[in-house]
mmCIF file of C-alpha atoms in Angstrom:
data_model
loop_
_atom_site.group_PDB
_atom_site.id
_atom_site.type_symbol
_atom_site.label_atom_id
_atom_site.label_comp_id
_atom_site.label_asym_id
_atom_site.label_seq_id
_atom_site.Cartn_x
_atom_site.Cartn_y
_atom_site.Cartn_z
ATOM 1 C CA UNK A 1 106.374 -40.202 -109.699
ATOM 2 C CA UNK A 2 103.049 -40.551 -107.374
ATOM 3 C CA UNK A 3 100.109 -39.756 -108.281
ATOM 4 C CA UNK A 4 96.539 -39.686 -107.525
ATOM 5 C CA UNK A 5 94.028 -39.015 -110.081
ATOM 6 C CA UNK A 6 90.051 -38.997 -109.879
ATOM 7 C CA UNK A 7 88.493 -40.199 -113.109
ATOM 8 C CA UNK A 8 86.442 -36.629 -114.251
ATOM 9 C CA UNK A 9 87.071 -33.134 -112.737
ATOM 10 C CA UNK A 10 83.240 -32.810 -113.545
ATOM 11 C CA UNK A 11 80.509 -35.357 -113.652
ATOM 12 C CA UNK A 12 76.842 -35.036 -114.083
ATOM 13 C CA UNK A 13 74.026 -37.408 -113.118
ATOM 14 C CA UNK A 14 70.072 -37.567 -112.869
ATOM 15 C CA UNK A 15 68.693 -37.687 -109.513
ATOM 16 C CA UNK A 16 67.635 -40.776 -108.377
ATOM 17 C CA UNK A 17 70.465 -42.532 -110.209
ATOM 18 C CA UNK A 18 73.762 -43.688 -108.690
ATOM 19 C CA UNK A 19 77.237 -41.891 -109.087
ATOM 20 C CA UNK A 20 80.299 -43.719 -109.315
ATOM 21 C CA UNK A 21 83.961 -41.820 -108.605
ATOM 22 C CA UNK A 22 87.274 -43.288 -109.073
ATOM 23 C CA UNK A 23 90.734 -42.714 -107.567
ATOM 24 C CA UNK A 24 93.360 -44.167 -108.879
ATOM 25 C CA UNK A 25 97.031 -44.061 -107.275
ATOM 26 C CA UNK A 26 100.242 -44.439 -108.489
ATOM 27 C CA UNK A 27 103.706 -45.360 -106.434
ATOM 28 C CA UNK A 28 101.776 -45.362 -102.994
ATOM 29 C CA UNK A 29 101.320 -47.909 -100.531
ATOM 30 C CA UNK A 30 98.032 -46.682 -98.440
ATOM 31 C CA UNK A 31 97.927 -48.520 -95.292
ATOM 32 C CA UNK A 32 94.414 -46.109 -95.824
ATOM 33 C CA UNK A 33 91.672 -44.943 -97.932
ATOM 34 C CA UNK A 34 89.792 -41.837 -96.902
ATOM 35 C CA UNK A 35 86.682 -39.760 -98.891
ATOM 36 C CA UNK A 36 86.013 -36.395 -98.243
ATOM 37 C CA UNK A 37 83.343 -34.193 -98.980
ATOM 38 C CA UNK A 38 84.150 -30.910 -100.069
ATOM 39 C CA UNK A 39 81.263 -27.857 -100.766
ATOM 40 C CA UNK A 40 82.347 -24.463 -101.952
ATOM 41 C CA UNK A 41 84.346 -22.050 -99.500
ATOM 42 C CA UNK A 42 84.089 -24.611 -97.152
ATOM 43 C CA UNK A 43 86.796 -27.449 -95.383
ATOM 44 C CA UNK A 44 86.268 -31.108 -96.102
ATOM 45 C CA UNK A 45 84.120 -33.321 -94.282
ATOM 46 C CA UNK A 46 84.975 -36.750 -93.542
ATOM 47 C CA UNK A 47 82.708 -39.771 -95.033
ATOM 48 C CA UNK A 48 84.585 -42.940 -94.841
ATOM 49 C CA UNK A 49 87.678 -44.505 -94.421
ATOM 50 C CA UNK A 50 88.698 -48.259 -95.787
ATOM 51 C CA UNK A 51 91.828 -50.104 -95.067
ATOM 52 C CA UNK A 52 93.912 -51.968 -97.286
ATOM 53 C CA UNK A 53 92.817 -55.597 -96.069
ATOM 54 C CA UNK A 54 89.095 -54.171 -96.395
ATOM 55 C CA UNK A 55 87.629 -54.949 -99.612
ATOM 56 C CA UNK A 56 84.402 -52.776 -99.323
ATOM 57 C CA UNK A 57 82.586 -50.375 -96.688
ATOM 58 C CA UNK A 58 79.119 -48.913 -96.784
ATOM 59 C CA UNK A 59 77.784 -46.050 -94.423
ATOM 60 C CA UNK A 60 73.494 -45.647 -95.593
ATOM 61 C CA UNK A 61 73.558 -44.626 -99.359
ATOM 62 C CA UNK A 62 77.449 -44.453 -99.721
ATOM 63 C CA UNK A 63 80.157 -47.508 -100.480
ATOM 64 C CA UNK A 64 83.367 -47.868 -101.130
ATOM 65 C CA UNK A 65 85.312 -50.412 -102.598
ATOM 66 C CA UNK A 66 89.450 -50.666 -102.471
ATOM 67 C CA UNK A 67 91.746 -53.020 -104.822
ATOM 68 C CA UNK A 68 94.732 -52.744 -104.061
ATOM 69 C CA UNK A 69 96.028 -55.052 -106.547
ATOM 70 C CA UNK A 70 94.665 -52.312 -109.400
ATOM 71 C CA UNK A 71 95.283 -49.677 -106.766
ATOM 72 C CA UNK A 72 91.835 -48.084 -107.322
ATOM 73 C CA UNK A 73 88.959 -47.283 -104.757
ATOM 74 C CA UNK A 74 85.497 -46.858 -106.386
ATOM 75 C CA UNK A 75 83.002 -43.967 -104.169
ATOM 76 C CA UNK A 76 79.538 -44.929 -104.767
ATOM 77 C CA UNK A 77 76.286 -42.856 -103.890
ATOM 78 C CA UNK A 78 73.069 -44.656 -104.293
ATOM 79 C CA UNK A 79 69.945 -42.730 -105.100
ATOM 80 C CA UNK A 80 71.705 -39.543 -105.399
ATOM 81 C CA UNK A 81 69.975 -36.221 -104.990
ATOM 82 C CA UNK A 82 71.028 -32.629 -105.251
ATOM 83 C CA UNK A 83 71.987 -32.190 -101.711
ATOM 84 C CA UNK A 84 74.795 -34.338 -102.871
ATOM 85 C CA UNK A 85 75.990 -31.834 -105.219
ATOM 86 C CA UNK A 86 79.635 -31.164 -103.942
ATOM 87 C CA UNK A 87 83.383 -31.975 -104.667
ATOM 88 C CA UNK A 88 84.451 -35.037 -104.030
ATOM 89 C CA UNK A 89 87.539 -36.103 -102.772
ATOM 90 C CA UNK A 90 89.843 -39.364 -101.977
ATOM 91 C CA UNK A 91 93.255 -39.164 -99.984
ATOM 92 C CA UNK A 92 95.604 -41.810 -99.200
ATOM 93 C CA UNK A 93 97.395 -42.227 -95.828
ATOM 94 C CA UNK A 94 100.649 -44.312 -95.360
ATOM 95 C CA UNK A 95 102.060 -45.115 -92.943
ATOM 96 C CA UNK A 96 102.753 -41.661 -91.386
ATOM 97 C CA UNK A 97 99.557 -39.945 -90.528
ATOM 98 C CA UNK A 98 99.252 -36.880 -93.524
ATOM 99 C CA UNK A 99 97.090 -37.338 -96.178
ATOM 100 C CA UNK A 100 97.937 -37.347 -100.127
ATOM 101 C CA UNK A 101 94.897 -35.775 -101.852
ATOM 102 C CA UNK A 102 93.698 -36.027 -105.022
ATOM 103 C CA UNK A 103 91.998 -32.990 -106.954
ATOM 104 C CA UNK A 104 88.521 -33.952 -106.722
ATOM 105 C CA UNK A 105 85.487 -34.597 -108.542
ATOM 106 C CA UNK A 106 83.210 -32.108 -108.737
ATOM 107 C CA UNK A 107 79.343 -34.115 -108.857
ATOM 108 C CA UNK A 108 76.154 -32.327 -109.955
ATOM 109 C CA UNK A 109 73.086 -34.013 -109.313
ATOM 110 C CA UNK A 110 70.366 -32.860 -111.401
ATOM 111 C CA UNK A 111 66.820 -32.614 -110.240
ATOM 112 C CA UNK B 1 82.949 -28.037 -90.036
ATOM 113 C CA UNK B 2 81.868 -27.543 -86.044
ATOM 114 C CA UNK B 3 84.775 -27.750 -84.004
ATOM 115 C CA UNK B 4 88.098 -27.057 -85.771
ATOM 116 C CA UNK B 5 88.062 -22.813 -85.612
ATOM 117 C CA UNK B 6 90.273 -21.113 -88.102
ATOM 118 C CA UNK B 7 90.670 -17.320 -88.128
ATOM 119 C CA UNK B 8 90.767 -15.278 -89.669
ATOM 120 C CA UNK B 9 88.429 -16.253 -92.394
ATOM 121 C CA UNK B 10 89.849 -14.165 -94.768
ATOM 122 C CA UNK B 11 93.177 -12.320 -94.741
ATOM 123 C CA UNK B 12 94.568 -9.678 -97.060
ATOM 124 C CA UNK B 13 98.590 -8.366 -96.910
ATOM 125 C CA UNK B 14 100.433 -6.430 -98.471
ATOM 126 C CA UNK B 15 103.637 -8.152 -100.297
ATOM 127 C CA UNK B 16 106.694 -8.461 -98.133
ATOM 128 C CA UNK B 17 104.189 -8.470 -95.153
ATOM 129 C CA UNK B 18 103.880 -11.128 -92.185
ATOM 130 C CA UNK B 19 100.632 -13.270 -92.367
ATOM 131 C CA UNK B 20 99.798 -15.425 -89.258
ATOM 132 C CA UNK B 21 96.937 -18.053 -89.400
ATOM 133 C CA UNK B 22 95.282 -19.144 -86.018
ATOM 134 C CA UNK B 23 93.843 -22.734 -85.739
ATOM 135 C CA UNK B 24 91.964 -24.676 -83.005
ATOM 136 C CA UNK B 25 91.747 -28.060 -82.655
ATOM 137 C CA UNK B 26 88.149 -29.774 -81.563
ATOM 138 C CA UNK B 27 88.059 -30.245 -78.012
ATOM 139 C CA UNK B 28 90.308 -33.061 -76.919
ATOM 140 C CA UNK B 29 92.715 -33.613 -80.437
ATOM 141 C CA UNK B 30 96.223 -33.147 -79.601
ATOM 142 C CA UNK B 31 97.281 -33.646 -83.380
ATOM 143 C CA UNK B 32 97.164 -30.625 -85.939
ATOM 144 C CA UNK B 33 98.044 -30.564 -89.803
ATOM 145 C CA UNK B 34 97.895 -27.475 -92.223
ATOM 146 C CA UNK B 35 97.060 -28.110 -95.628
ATOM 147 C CA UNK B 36 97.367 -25.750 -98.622
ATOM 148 C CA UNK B 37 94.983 -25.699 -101.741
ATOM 149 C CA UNK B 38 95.956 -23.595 -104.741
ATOM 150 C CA UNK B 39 93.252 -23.054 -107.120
ATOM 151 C CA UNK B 40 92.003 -25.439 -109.205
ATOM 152 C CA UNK B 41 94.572 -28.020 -107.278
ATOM 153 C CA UNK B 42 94.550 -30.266 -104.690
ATOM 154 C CA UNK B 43 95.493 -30.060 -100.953
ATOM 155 C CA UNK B 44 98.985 -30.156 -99.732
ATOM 156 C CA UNK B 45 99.923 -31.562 -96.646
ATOM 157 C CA UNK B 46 102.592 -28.586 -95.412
ATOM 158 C CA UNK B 47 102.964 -29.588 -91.155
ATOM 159 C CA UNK B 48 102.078 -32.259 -88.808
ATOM 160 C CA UNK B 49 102.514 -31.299 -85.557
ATOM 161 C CA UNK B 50 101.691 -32.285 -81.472
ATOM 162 C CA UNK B 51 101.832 -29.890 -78.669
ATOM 163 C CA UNK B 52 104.997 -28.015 -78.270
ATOM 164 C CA UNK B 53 106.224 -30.673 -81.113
ATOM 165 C CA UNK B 54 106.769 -30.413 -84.756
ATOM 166 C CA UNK B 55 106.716 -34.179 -85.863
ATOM 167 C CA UNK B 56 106.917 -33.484 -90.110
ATOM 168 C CA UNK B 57 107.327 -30.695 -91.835
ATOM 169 C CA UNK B 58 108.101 -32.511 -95.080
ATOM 170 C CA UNK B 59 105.629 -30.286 -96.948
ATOM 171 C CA UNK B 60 106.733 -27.133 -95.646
ATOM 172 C CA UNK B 61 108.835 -24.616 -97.652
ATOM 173 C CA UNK B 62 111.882 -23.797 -96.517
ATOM 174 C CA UNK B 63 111.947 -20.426 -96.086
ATOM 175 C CA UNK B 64 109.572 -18.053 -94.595
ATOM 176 C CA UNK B 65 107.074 -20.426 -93.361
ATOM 177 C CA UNK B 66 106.956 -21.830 -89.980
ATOM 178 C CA UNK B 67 104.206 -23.477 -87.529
ATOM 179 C CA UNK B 68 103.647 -24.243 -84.059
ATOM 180 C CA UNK B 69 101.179 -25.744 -81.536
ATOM 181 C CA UNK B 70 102.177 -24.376 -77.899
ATOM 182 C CA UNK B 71 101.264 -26.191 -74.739
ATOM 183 C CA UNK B 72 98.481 -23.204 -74.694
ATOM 184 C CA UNK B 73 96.484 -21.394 -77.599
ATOM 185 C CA UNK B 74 95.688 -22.336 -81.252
ATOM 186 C CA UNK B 75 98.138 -23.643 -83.507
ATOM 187 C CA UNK B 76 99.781 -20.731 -85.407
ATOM 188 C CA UNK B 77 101.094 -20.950 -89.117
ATOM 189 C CA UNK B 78 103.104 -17.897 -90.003
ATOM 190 C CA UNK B 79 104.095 -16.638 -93.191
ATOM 191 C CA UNK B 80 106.962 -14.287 -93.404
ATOM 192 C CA UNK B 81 107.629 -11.633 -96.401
ATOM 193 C CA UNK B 82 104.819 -12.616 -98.109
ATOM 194 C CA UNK B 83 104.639 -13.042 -102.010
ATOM 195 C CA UNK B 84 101.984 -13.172 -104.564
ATOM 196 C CA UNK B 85 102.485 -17.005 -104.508
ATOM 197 C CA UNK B 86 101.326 -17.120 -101.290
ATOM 198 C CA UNK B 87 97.811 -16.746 -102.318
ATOM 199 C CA UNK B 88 95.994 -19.494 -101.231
ATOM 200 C CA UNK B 89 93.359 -21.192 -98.826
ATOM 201 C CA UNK B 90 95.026 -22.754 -95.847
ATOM 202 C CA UNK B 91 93.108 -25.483 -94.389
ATOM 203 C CA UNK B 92 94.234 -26.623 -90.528
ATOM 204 C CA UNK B 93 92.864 -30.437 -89.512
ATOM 205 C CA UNK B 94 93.131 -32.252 -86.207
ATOM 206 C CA UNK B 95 92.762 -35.545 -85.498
ATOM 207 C CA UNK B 96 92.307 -37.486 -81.904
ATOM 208 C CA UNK B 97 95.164 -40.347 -82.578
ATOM 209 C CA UNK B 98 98.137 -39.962 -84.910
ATOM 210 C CA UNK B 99 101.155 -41.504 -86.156
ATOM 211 C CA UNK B 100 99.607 -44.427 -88.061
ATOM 212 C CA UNK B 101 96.280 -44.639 -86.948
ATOM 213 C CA UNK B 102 93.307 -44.548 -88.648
ATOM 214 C CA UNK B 103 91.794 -41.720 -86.897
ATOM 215 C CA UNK B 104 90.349 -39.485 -89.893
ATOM 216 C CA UNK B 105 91.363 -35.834 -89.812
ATOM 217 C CA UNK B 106 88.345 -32.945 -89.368
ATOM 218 C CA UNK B 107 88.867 -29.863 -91.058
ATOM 219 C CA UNK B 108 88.426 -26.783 -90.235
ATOM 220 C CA UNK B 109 86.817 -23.789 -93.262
ATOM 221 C CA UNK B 110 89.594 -22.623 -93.592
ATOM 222 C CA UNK B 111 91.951 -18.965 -94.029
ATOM 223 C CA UNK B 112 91.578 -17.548 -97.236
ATOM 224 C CA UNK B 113 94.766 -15.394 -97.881
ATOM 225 C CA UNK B 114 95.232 -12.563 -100.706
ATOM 226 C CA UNK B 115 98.473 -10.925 -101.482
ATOM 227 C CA UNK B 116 98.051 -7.712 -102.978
#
């Protein structure tokens, strides 16, 4: 069956430090990767989008990386701080134009 | 979330009632999608659609929901007979391109609906 999972529901982390998120998929073939933000009572925002002959994208203190060989992208936010609290969330698009999303991960960063 | 308007914000019925969510796109999208997110779950694609055209309802149940995106107006997604089930926040996205494109999708805050 497909699947999309995102390593922790919950993950904590000292400001200042960098977070690391992972979304893993299972019997999909994403022509794209997408991240969204997500804050409480509120739609996602868009952050980046990576395609599946891109290897890596960066946009200021966010990357992302995509292997589709292991059929994992990696979200990465570099000197996080507490405005970056939120959920976090990865969706896959094929070839159609809907998104798959996964549940999230839900980041605190701690002052 | 400027740009994508969803109303109401928050919409309470009555089982067995009619619930009808109102979405506009940002200026100049001509593609619309409703998602659904359940508590503690992810979102669901339910309805892609362009004006006047539904182009996949794949996610859509069969019964008692339906969508539409006239030539003028908001999309509307409409809810018929509505159970306890129903309860959910209903998230509408458009997006400038479509089909497979990379255009990403922007969301509007979506309609927060509660079935008594």
């Amino acid at each position: 069956s497909q699947k999309i999972e995102q390593n922790s529901e919950a993950l904590n982390i000292q400001e200042g430090k960098t977070a690391t998120l992972t979304c893993n998929y299972t019997n999909y073939s994403p022509a794209y990767l997408q991240w969204y933000r997500q804050d409480p009572g509120r739609g996602p925002v868009f952050l980046l989008l990576i395609r599946e002959n891109e290897k890596e994208k960066r946009k200021e203190r966010l990357k992302v990386t995509f292997d589709t060989t292991l059929k994992q992208s990696l979200f990465h936010i570099t000197a996080s701080q507490p405005a970056d609290s939120a959920t976090y969330l990865c969706a896959l698009q094929t070839g159609a134009n809907n998104l798959f999303f996964g549940t999230g991960t839900r980041l605190t960063v701690i002052p | 979330n400027a740009g994508v308007m969803q109303n109401p914000r928050h919409l309470v019925r009555r089982r067995g009632q009619e619930a009808r969510l109102r979405c506009s796109p940002m200026k100049g999208h001509s593609h619309v999608y409703w998602y659904r997110q359940l508590p503690e779950e992810g979102l669901k694609f339910m309805v892609y659609l362009q004006k006047e055209n539904i182009i996949d309802e794949s996610g859509m149940p069969k019964e008692r929901f339906s969508a539409e995106f006239p030539k003028e107006g908001p999309s509307i997604l409409r809810i018929q007979q509505v159970v306890r089930g129903d309860s959910a926040a209903y998230f509408c996205a458009s997006s400038e391109g479509g089909g497979a494109s990379n255009q990403p999708q922007h969301f509007g805050d979506g309609t927060r609906l509660s079935i008594l």
